[in-house]
Short mmCIF file of C-alpha atoms in Angstrom, two decimals:
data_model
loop_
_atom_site.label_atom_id
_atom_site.label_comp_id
_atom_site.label_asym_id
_atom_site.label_seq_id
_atom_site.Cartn_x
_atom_site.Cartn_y
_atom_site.Cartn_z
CA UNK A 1 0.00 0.00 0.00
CA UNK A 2 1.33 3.68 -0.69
CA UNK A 3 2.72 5.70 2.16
CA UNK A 4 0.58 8.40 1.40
CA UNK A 5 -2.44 5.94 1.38
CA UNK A 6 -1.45 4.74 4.22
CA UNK A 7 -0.84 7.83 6.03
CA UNK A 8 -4.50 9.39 4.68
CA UNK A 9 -6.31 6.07 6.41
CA UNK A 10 -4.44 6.96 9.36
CA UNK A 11 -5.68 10.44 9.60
CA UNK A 12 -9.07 9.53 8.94
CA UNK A 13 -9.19 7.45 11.45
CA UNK A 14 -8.16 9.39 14.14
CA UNK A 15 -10.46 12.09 12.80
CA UNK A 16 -13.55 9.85 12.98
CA UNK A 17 -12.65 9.15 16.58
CA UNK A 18 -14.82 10.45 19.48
CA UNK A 19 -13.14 10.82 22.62
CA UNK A 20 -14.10 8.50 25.09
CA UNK A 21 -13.99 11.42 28.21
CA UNK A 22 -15.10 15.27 27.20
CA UNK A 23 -14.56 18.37 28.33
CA UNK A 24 -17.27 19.07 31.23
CA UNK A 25 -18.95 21.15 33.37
CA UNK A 26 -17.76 18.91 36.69
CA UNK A 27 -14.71 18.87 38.17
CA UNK A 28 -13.34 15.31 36.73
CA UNK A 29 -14.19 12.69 33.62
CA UNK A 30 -13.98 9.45 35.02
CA UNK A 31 -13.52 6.95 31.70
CA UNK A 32 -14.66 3.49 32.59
CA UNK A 33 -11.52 1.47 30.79
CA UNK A 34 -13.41 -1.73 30.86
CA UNK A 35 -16.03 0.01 28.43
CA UNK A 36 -13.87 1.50 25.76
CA UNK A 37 -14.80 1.09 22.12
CA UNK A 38 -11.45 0.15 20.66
CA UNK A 39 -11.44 0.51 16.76
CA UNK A 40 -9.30 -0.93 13.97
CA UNK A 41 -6.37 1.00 13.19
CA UNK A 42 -6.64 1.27 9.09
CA UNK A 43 -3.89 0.20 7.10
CA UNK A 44 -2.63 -2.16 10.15
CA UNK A 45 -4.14 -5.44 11.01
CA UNK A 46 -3.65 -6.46 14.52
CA UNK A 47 -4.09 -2.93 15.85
CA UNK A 48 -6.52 -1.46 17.78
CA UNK A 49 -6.95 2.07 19.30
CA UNK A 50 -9.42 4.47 21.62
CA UNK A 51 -8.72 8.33 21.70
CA UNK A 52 -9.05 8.78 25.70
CA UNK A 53 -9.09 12.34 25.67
CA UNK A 54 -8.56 15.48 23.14
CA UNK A 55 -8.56 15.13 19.44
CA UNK A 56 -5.05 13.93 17.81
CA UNK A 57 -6.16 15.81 14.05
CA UNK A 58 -6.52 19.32 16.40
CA UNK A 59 -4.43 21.33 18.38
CA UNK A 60 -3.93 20.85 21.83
CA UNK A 61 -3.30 17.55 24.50
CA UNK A 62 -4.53 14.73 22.97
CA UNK A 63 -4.41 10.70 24.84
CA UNK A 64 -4.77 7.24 23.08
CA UNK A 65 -4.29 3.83 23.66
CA UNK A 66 -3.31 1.86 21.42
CA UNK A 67 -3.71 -2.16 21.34
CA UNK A 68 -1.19 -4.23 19.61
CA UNK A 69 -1.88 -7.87 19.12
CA UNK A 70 0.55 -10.92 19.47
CA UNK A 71 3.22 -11.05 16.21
CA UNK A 72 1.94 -7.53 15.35
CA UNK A 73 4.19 -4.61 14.52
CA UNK A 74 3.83 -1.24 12.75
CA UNK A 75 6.59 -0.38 9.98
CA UNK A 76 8.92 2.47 9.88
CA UNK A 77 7.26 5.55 10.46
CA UNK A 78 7.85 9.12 12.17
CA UNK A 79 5.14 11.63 13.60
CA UNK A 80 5.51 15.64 13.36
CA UNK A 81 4.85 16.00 16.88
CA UNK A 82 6.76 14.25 20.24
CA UNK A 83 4.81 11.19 21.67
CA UNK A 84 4.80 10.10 25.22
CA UNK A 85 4.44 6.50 25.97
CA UNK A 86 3.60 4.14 29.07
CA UNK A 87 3.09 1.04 28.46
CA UNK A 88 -0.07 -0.32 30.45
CA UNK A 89 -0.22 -4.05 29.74
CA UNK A 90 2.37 -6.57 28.53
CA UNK A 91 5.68 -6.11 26.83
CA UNK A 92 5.95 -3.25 23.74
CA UNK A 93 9.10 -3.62 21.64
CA UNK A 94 10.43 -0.64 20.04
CA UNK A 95 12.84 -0.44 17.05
CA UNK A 96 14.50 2.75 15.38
CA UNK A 97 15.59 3.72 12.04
CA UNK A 98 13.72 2.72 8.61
CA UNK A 99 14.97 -0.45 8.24
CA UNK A 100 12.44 -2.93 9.90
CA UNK A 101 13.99 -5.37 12.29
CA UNK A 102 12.02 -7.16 15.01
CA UNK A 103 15.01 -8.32 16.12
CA UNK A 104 16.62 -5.26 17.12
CA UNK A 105 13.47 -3.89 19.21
CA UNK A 106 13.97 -3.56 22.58
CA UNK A 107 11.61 -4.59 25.05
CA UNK A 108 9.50 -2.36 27.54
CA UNK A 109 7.77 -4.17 30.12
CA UNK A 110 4.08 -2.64 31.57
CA UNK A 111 5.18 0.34 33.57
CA UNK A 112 7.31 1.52 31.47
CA UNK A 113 7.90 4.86 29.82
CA UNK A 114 9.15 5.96 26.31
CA UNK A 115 9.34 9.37 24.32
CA UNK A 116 9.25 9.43 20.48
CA UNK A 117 11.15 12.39 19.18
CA UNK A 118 9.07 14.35 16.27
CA UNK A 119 10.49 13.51 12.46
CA UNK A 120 12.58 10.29 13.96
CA UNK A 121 12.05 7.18 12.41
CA UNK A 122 10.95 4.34 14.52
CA UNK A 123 8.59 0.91 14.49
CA UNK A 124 6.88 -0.94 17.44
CA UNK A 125 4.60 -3.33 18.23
CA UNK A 126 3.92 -6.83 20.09
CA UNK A 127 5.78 -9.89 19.94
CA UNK A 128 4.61 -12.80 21.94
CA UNK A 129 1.98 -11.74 23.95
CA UNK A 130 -0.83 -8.50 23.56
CA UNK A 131 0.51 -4.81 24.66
CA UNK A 132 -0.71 -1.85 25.14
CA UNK A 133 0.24 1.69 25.11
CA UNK A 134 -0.88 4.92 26.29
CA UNK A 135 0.09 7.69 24.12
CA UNK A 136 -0.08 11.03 24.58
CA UNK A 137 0.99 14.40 23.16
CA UNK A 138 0.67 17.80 21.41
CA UNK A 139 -1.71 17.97 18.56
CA UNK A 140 -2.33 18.37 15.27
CA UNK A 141 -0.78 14.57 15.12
CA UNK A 142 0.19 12.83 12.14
CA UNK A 143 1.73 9.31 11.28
CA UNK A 144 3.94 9.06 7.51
CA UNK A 145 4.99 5.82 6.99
CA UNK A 146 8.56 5.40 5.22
CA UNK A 147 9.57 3.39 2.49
CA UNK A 148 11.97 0.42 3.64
CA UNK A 149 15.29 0.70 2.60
CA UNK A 150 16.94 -2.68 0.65
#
């Protein structure tokens, strides 16, 4: 599939996203994580994902979680903005540059904590078991998937 095809689905998806907890008139959201609507990530089988709170396609703080099954990875791809990471449940792998190598991820047990810089190449994912991350940052967000090198 085309980067750019891929990168459009991407978009749209995130734009067709209601967040799960709004903006209200009491003093805190409380989102019920055993009632989120996960939805398929386009253009990535395996990979499912909730915005929490804000909108990633508009400006301002933005959360999602994102749910990667077993043997799933994403390829190479960068984001214009920086990405904060915890990983809530099972063990994320993380790999960097735009060659795709599972075996040079590095593993990041639940707990953890991770920061994707903006416009650096990277590719993560599950391995044996289902992870997921919370992600959170500055929008308007964006995800361009990179042509492997050979």
């Amino acid at each position: 599939m085309p980067t750019r095809t891929v990168a459009f689905l991407i978009v749209a998806a995130l734009t067709c996203a209601a967040p799960v907890a709004r903006s209200a008139e009491h003093a805190i959201d409380i989102v019920d994580t055993d009632q989120l609507a996960w939805k398929d990530y386009p253009g990535l089988p395996g990979v499912q994902f909730v915005v929490l709170a804000g909108n990633p396609r508009e400006a301002g703080l933005y959360v999602i979680r994102a749910k990667f099954a077993p043997h799933t990875m994403s390829r190479p791809h960068w984001h214009p903005e920086a990405r904060y990471v915890t990983v809530i449940k099972g063990t994320w792998w993380a790999g960097t540059g735009d060659k795709f190598d599972p075996n040079a991820t590095v593993p990041l047990h639940a707990g953890a904590f991770a920061i994707h810089a903006p416009h650096e190449v990277h590719y993560d994912g599950a391995k044996d078991e289902e992870a997921i991350v919370q992600i959170s940052g500055m929008g308007p967000s964006g995800t361009t998937v990179v042509e492997p090198k050979q």
